XYZ file of C-alpha atoms in Angstrom:
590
model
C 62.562 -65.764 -16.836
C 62.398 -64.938 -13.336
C 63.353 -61.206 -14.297
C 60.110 -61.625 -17.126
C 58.128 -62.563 -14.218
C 58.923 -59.659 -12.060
C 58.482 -57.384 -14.764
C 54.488 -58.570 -16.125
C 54.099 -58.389 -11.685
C 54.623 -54.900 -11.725
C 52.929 -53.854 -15.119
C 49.380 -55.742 -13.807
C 50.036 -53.620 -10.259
C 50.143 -50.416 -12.495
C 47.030 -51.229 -14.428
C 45.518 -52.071 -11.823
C 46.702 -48.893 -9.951
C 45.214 -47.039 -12.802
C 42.131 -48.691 -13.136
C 41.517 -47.733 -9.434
C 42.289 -44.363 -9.955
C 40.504 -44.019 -12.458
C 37.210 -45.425 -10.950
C 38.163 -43.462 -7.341
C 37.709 -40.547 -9.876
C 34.754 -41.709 -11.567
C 32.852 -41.765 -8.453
C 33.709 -38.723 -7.292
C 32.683 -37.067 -10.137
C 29.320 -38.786 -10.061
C 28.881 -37.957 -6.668
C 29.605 -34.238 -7.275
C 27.139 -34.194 -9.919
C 24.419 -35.884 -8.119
C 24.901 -33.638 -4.994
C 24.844 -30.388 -7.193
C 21.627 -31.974 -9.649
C 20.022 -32.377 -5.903
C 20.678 -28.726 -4.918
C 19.505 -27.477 -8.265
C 16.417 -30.182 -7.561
C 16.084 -28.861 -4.040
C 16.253 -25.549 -5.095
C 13.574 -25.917 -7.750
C 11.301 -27.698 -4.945
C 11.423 -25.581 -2.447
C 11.533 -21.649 -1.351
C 14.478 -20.932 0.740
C 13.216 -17.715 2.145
C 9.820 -19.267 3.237
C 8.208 -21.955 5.677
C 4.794 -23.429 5.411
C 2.379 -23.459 8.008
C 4.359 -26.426 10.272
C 7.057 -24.556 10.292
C 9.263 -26.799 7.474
C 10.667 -25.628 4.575
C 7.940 -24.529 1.948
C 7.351 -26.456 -1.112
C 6.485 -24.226 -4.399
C 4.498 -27.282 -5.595
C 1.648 -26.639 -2.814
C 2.342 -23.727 -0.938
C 2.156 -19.885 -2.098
C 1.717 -18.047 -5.590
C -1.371 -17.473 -7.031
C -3.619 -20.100 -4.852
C -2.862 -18.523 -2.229
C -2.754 -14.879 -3.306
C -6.227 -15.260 -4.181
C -7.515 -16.342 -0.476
C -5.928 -13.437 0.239
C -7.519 -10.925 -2.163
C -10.524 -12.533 -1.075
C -9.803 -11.308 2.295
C -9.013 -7.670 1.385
C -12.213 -7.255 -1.145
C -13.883 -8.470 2.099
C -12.280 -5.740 4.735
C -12.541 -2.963 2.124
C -16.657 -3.814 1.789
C -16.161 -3.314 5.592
C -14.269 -0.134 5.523
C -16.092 2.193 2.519
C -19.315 0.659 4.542
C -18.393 3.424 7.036
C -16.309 5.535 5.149
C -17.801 6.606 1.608
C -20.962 7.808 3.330
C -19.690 9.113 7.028
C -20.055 12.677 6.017
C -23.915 12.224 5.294
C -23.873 10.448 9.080
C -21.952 13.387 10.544
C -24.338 16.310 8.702
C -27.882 14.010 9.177
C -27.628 12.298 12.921
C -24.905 13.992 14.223
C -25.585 17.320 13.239
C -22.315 18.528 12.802
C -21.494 21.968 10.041
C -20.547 20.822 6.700
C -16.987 22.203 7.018
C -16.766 20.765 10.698
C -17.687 17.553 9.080
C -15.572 17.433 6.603
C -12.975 17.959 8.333
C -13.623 15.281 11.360
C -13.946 12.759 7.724
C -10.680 13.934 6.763
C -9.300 13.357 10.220
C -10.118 10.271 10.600
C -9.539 8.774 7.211
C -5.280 9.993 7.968
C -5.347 8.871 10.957
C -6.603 5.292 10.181
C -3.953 5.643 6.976
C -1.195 6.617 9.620
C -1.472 4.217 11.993
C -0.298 1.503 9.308
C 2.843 2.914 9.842
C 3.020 1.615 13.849
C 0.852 -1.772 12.702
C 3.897 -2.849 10.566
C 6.429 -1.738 12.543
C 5.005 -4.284 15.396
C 4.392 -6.860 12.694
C 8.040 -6.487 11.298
C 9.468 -6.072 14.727
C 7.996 -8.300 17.117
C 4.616 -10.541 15.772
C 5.304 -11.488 12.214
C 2.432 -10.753 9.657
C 0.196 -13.512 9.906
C -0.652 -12.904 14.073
C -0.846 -9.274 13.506
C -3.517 -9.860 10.848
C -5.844 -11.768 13.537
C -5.142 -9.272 16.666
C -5.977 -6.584 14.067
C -8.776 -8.355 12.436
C -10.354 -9.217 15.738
C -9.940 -5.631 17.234
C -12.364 -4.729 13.792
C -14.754 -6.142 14.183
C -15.028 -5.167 18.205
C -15.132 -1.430 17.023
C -17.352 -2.422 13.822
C -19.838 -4.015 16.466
C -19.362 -0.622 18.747
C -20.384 1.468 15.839
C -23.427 -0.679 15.165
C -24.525 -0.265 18.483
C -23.708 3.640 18.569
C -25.877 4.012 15.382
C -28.802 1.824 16.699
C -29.386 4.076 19.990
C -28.700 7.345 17.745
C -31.836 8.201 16.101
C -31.808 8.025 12.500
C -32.427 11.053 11.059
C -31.504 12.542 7.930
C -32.123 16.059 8.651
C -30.826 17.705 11.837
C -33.660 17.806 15.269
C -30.856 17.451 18.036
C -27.792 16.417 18.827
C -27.301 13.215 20.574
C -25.819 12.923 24.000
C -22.423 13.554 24.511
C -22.033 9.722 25.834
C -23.460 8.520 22.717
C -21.074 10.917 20.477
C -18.251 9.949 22.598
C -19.228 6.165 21.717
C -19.398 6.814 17.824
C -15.951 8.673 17.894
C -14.635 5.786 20.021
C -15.749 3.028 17.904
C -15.023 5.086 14.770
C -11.200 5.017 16.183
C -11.033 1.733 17.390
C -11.682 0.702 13.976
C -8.944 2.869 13.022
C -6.845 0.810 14.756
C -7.703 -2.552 13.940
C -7.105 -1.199 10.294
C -3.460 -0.406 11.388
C -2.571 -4.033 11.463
C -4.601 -5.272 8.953
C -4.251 -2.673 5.834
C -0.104 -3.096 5.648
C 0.519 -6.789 6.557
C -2.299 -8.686 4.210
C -0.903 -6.896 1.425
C 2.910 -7.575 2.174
C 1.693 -11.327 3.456
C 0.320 -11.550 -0.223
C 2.763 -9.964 -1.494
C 5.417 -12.555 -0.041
C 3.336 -15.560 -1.206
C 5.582 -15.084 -5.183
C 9.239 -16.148 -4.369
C 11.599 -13.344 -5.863
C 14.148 -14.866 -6.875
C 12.349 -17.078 -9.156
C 11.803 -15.061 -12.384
C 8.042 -16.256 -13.338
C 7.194 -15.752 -9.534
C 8.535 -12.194 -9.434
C 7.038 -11.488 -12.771
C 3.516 -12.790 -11.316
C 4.324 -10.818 -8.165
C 4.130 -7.140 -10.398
C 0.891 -8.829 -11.901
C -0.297 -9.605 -8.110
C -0.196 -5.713 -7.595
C -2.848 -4.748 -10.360
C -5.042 -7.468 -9.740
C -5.144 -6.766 -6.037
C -6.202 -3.150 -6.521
C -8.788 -4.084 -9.509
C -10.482 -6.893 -6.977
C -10.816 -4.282 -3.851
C -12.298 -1.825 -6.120
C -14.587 -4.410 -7.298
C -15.516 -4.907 -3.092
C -15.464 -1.009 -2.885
C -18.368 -0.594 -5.495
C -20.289 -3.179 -4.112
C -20.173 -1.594 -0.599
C -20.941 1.755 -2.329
C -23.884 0.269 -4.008
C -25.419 -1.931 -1.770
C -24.253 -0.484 2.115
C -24.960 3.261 0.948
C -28.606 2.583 -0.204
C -29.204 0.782 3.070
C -28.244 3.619 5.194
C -29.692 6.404 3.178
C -32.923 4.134 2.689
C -33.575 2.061 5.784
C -31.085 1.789 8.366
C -27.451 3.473 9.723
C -27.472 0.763 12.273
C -28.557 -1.581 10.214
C -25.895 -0.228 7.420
C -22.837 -0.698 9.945
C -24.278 -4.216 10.955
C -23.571 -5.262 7.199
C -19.991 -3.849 7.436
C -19.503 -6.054 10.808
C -20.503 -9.074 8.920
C -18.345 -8.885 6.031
C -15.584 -8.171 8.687
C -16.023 -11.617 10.120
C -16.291 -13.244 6.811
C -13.083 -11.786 6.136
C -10.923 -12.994 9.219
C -12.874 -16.347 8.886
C -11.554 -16.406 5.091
C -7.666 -15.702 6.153
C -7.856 -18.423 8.641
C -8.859 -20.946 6.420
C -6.160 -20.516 3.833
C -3.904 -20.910 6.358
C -2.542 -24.280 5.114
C -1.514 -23.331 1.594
C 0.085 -19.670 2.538
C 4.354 -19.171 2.318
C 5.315 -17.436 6.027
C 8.484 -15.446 6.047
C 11.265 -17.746 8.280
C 11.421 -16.489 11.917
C 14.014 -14.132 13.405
C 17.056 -16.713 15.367
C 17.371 -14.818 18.559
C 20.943 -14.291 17.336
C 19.811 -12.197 14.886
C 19.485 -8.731 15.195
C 16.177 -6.954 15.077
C 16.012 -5.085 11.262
C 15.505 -1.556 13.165
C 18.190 -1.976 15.401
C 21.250 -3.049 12.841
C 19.610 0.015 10.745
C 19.234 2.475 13.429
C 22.879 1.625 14.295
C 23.888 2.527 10.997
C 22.993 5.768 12.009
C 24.529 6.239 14.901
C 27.833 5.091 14.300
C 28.098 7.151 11.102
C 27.065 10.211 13.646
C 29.813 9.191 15.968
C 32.404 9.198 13.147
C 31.329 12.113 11.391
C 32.883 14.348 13.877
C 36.032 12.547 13.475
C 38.626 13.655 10.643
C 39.709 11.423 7.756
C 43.240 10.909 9.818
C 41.643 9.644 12.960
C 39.982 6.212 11.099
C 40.861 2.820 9.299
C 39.174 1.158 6.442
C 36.488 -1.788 7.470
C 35.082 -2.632 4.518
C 36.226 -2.125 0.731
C 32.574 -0.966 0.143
C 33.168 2.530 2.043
C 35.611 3.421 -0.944
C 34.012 1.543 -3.941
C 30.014 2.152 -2.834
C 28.303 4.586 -5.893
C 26.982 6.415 -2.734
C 30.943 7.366 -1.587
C 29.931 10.877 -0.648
C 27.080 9.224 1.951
C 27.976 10.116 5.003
C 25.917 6.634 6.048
C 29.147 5.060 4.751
C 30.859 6.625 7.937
C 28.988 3.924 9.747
C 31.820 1.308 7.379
C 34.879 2.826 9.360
C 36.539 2.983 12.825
C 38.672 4.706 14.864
C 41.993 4.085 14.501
C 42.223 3.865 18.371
C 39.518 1.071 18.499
C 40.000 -2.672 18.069
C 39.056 -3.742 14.167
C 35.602 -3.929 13.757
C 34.276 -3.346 16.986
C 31.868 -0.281 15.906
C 31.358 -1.033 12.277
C 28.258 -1.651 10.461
C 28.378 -4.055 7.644
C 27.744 -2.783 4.291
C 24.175 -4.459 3.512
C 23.134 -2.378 6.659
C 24.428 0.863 5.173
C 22.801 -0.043 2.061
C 19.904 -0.464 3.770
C 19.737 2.596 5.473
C 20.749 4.470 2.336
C 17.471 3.064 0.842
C 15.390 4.146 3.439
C 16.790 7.962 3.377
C 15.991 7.759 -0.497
C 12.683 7.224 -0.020
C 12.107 10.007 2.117
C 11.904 12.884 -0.851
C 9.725 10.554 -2.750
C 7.515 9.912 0.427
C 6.956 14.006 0.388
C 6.415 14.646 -2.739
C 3.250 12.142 -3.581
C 1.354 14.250 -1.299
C 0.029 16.289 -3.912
C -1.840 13.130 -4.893
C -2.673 12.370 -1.486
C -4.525 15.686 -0.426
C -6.799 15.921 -3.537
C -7.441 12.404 -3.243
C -9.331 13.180 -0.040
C -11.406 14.979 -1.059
C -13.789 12.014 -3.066
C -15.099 11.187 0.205
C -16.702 14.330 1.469
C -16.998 17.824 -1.369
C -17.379 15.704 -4.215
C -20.505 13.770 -2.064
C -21.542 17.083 -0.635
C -22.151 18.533 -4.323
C -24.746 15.418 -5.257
C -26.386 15.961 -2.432
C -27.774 19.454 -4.393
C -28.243 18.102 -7.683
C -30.762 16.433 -9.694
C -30.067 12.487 -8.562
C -33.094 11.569 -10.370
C -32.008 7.870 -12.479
C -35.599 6.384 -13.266
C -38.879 7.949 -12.519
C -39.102 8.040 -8.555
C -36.335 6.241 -8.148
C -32.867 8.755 -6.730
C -29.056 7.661 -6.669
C -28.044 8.550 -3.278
C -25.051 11.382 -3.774
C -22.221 8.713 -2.262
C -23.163 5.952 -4.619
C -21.509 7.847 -7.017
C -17.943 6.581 -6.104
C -18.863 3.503 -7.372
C -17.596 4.915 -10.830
C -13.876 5.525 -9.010
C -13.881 1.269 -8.967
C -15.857 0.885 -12.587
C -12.769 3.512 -13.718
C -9.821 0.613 -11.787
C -11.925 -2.406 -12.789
C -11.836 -1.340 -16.718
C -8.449 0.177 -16.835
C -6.548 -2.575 -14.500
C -6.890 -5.500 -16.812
C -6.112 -3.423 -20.163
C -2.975 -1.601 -18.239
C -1.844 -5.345 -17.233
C -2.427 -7.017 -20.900
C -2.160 -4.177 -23.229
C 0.043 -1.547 -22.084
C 2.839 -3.194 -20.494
C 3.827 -5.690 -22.846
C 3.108 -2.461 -25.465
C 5.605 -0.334 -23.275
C 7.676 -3.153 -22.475
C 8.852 -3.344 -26.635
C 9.624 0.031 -26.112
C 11.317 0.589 -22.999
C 12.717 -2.962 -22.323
C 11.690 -2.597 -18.337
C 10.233 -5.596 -17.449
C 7.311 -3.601 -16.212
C 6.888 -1.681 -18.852
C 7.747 1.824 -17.094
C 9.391 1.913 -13.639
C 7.249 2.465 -10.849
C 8.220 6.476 -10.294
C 6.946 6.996 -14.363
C 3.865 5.339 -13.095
C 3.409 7.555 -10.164
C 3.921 10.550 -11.929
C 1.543 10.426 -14.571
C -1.290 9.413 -11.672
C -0.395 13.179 -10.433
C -0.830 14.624 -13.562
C -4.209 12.661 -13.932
C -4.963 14.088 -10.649
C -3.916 17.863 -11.158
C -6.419 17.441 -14.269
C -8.807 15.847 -12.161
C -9.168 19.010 -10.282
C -9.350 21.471 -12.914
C -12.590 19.351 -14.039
C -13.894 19.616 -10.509
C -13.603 23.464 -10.551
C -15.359 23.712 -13.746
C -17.979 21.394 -12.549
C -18.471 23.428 -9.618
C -18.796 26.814 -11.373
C -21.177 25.636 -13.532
C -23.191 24.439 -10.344
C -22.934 27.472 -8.790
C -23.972 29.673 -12.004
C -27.051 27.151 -12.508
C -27.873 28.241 -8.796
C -27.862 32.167 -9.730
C -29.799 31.295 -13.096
C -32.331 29.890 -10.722
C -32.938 31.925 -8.029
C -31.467 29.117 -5.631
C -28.868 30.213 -3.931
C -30.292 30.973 -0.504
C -32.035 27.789 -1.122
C -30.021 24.840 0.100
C -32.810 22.028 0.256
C -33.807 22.257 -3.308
C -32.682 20.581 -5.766
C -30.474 22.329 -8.471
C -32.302 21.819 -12.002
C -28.605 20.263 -13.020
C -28.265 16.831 -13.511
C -25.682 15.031 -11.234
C -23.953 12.773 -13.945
C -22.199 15.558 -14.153
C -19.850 14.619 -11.916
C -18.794 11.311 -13.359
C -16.093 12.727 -15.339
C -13.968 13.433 -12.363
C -14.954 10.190 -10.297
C -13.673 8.242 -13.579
C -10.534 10.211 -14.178
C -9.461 9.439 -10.128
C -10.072 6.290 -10.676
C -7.392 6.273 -13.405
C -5.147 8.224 -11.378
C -5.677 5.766 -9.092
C -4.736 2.968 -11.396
C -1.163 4.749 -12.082
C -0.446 5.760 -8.363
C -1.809 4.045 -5.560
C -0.671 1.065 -7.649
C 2.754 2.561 -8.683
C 3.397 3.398 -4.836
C 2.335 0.189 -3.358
C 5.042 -1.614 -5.910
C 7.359 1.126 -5.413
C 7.442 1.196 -1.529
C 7.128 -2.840 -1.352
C 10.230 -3.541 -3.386
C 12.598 -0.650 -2.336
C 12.201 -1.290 1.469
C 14.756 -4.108 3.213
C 12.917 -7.504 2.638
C 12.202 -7.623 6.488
C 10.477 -4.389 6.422
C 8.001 -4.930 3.815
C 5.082 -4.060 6.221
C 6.525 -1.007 6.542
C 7.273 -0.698 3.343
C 3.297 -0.262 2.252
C 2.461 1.412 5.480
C 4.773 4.373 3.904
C 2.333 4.545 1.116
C -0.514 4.383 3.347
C 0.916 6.902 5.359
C 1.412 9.009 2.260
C -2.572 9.144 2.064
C -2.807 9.464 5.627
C -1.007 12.732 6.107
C -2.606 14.036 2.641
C -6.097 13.604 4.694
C -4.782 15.621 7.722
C -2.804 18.337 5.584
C -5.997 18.455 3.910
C -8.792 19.017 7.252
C -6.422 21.372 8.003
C -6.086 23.530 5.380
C -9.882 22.980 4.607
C -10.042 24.659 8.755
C -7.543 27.521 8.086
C -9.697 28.002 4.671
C -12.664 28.299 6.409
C -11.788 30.276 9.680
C -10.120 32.935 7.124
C -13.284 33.224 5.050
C -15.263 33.854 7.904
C -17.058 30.382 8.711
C -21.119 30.121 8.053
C -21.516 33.546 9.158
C -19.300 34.969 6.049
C -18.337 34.382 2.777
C -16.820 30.799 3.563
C -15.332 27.857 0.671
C -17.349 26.119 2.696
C -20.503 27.429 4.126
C -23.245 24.810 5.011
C -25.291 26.412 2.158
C -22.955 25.219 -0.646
C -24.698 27.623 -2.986
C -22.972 30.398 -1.584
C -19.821 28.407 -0.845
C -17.040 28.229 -3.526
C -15.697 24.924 -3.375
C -14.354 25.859 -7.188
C -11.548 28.209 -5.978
C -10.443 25.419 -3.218
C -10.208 22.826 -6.681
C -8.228 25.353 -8.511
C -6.039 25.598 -5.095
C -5.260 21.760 -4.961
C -4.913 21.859 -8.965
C -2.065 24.590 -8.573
C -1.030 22.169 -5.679
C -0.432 19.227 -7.612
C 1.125 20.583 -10.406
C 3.995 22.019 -8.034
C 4.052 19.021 -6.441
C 4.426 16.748 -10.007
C 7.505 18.893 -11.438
C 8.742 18.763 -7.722
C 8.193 14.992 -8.368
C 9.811 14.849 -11.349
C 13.230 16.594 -10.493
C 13.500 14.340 -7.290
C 12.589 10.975 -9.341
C 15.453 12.031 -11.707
C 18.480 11.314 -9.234
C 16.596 8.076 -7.770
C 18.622 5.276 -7.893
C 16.764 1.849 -7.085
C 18.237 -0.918 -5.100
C 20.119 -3.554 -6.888
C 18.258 -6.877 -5.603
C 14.289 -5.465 -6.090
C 15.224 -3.135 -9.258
C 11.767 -2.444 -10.893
């Protein structure tokens, strides 16, 4: 019995051995699946790549995506009012007040306009580098509206004449050109990092966010237009009607409105997390990249060791970036290699490059909206209503009408069309899109020669060719087809390249990313005043047989059309052999 006893002693011990066990185990597990349900929860709540404006991790629920994208569209329609204030009509201020040649103009238009595109390039790389977006957006916006208030004044104490009498003073032409510039660079801030900083309010790695993020890029371009037209329409007629000064006043204003805009949303915008100080600086880990893989490239295959298992398995073997993955045999492990991210990196950035050169066949016909296409209205019958006269600038309003049409039926009607088809989720990939904005362009020009020609032969019907103040019996809606078709172009690759150089940049460099595109523009504006100078010092200036003579009824702006047109078609198949090879980065594949 005793024996029994002993026996049922050690058969409750095991049960209730087992029973502990078993609960031990039952509470782990429930722990493990309540601390991974409140990662997926956490995850769900909040964006780990973003802080809100305190500083604390950013909550999707109230911070970023469209409510705040749209403050910040606000703010660009608001800065581009500001900008095509000065820039649609300059070359009318340059010819009228200033008194400067048409050719001389047009190139001093040109100058500017890729110089104020280039700039972007240095903007982001302080915003990237050293500020972060959101400060460099108020030093910028601030240092706009200084040289927006400079210009007012300039035009105020320059009188406003339409016709030329006299130059102004030096000091007072020094004064324009300074204020002109310093506008310049308050756009060099501005332009690249309130697109990125909008761009960065839709979290990537959530799938409806990064879908909403392609969407962001259409909409953004359809609302500037929209602010472009209504500077076009409204600032234009004030300068050509009443007032310069007042004219760049207006432009001031909307300035302001535009800073004061992006400082109220402050509360609801995502902010990219801040550098640690252990961190290294994005250029530096890339530029390293470089030099290492320099130092070992004069080094033989014998002389280093393996780092990383990427230098042998990357698709990019032949690279000789991956250089930057190995050693010297003779150094301690790891002590001058990059890691493979930064190679990949770097790798990314030297792809670009090709693609960088080749869109400027879109970029140097695209300048030329802002100054020949104007300069031809100015000759033609602008007659709209009985004594009432479009002034020739206002026709660039029909560029936007073009964006503001085609955006929202490229967005709802075309992608998810092309989508069936293709299975990208954007319908084509952002180099497809680009290209057929060239070929929009390259027809573009081949209209504008044909326009021209027929100007120029209603000026010999006419008897009016050594009359440059009259007005051509030719009515100037004839130049709408080629304002509408850039416009389309524009839809396809301004848009195409802003995505494009956005997504395939490092994430840290995202400023820099749409400064390239800007950039892009930039150095199609300066390519372009100078070939427009080397065009017109060969052809013998006013004085000969110039493209451009003052009188542009003895100019032939139609061969310098069919010159960019032959342009931009080399530059499209050019284009298209280079966007063959391209291979897009893995994490932002578009």
């Amino acid at each position: 019995m005793k024996k029994n006893t002993q026996r049922n002693s050690v058969l409750r011990f095991k049960q209730h051995k087992t029973s502990f066990t078993f609960l031990v185990s039952f509470v782990g597990e429930t722990e493990e699946k309540m601390t991974t349900t409140s990662e997926i929860s956490l995850q769900e709540e909040y964006v780990t790549d973003a802080v809100d404006h305190r500083g604390l991790a950013a909550r999707r629920s109230n911070t970023g995506r469209w409510r705040a994208a749209l403050f910040i569209i606000g703010v660009e329609v608001a800065e581009r009012f500001a900008y095509y204030g000065i820039g649609s009509n300059l070359i009318s201020y340059l010819t009228g007040p200033l008194g400067e040649s048409t050719a001389v103009a047009a190139a001093n238009v040109n100058a500017w306009s890729g110089i104020a595109t280039l700039l972007p390039v240095l903007g982001a790389f302080v915003a990237d580098a050293f500020l972060g977006r959101y400060r460099t957006i108020i030093i910028s916006s601030l240092i706009y509206v200084l040289g927006l208030a400079f210009l007012t004044l300039s035009a105020f104490l320059i009188p406003n004449n339409t016709e030329v009498t006299s130059s102004p003073s030096s000091f007072l032409n020094a004064l324009f050109f300074f204020s002109l510039y310093l506008v310049a660079i308050g756009q060099s801030g501005h332009k690249p990092c309130v697109q990125a900083f909008g761009a960065d309010q839709f979290d990537e790695k959530d799938s409806q966010e990064k879908s909403d993020r392609s969407s962001f890029f259409n909409w953004w371009y359809l609302s500037l237009s929209a602010g472009i037209c209504f500077a076009i329409l409204v600032v234009v007629y004030i300068q050509e009607e009443f007032s310069w000064a007042f004219g760049f006043g207006i432009s001031c204003v909307f300035m302001v409105i535009s800073l004061v805009l992006f400082v109220l949303g402050r509360r609801i915008y995502r902010y990219s997390k801040r550098r640690h100080e252990e961190e290294i600086n994005p250029f530096t880990r890339i530029g390293r990249v470089f030099f290492v893989a320099l130092k070992n490239q004069r080094l033989s295959s014998s002389d280093l060791c393996k780092v990383e298992l990427e230098a042998n398995t990357s698709p990019e073997k032949q690279s000789f970036l991956n250089k930057a993955l190995l050693v010297p045999n003779d150094s301690s492990q790891g002590e001058n290699a990059s890691k493979s991210s930064d190679v990949e990196d770097a790798t990314a950035l030297i792809r670009l490059i090709p693609v960088w050169f080749t869109t400027l066949a879109y970029a140097i016909p695209y300048a030329q909206y802002m100054t020949f296409f104007t300069k031809q209205g100015v000759t033609m019958d602008r007659t709209i209503l009985p004594g009432v006269k479009i002034p020739p600038a206002s026709l660039q309003v029909f560029i936007g009408i073009s964006i503001v049409l085609f955006v929202p039926i490229y967005d709802r009607v075309f992608v998810p069309i092309a989508r069936l088809i293709t299975k990208e989720p954007c319908g084509i990939t952002t180099l497809k899109r680009i290209g057929t904005g060239i070929v929009l362009s390259t027809i573009t020009m081949v209209i504008a020669a044909l326009v021209e020609f027929k100007r120029l032969e209603t000026a010999k019907e006419h008897g009016l060719i050594d009359q440059p103040e009259a007005t051509l019996p030719m009515s100037i809606w004839w130049l709408i087809p080629q304002y509408l078709l850039l416009g389309l172009a524009d839809v396809y690759t301004l848009v195409g390249m802003q995505e494009f150089f956005y997504s395939q940049v490092p994430t840290e460099l995202r400023s820099i990313g749409l400064a390239l595109y800007l950039s892009a523009l930039g150095v199609g504006s300066l390519l372009s005043s100078l070939l427009i100078s080397l065009i017109d010092l060969a052809t013998g200036g006013d004085a000969g047989n110039s493209w451009f003579n003052s009188n542009l009824n003895r100019a032939h702006l139609d061969y310098f059309y069919w010159l960019l047109a032959i342009v931009s078609a080399v530059g499209f198949f050019t284009f298209l052999f280079i966007s063959k090879s391209y291979i897009y980065r893995r994490v932002d594949r578009v």
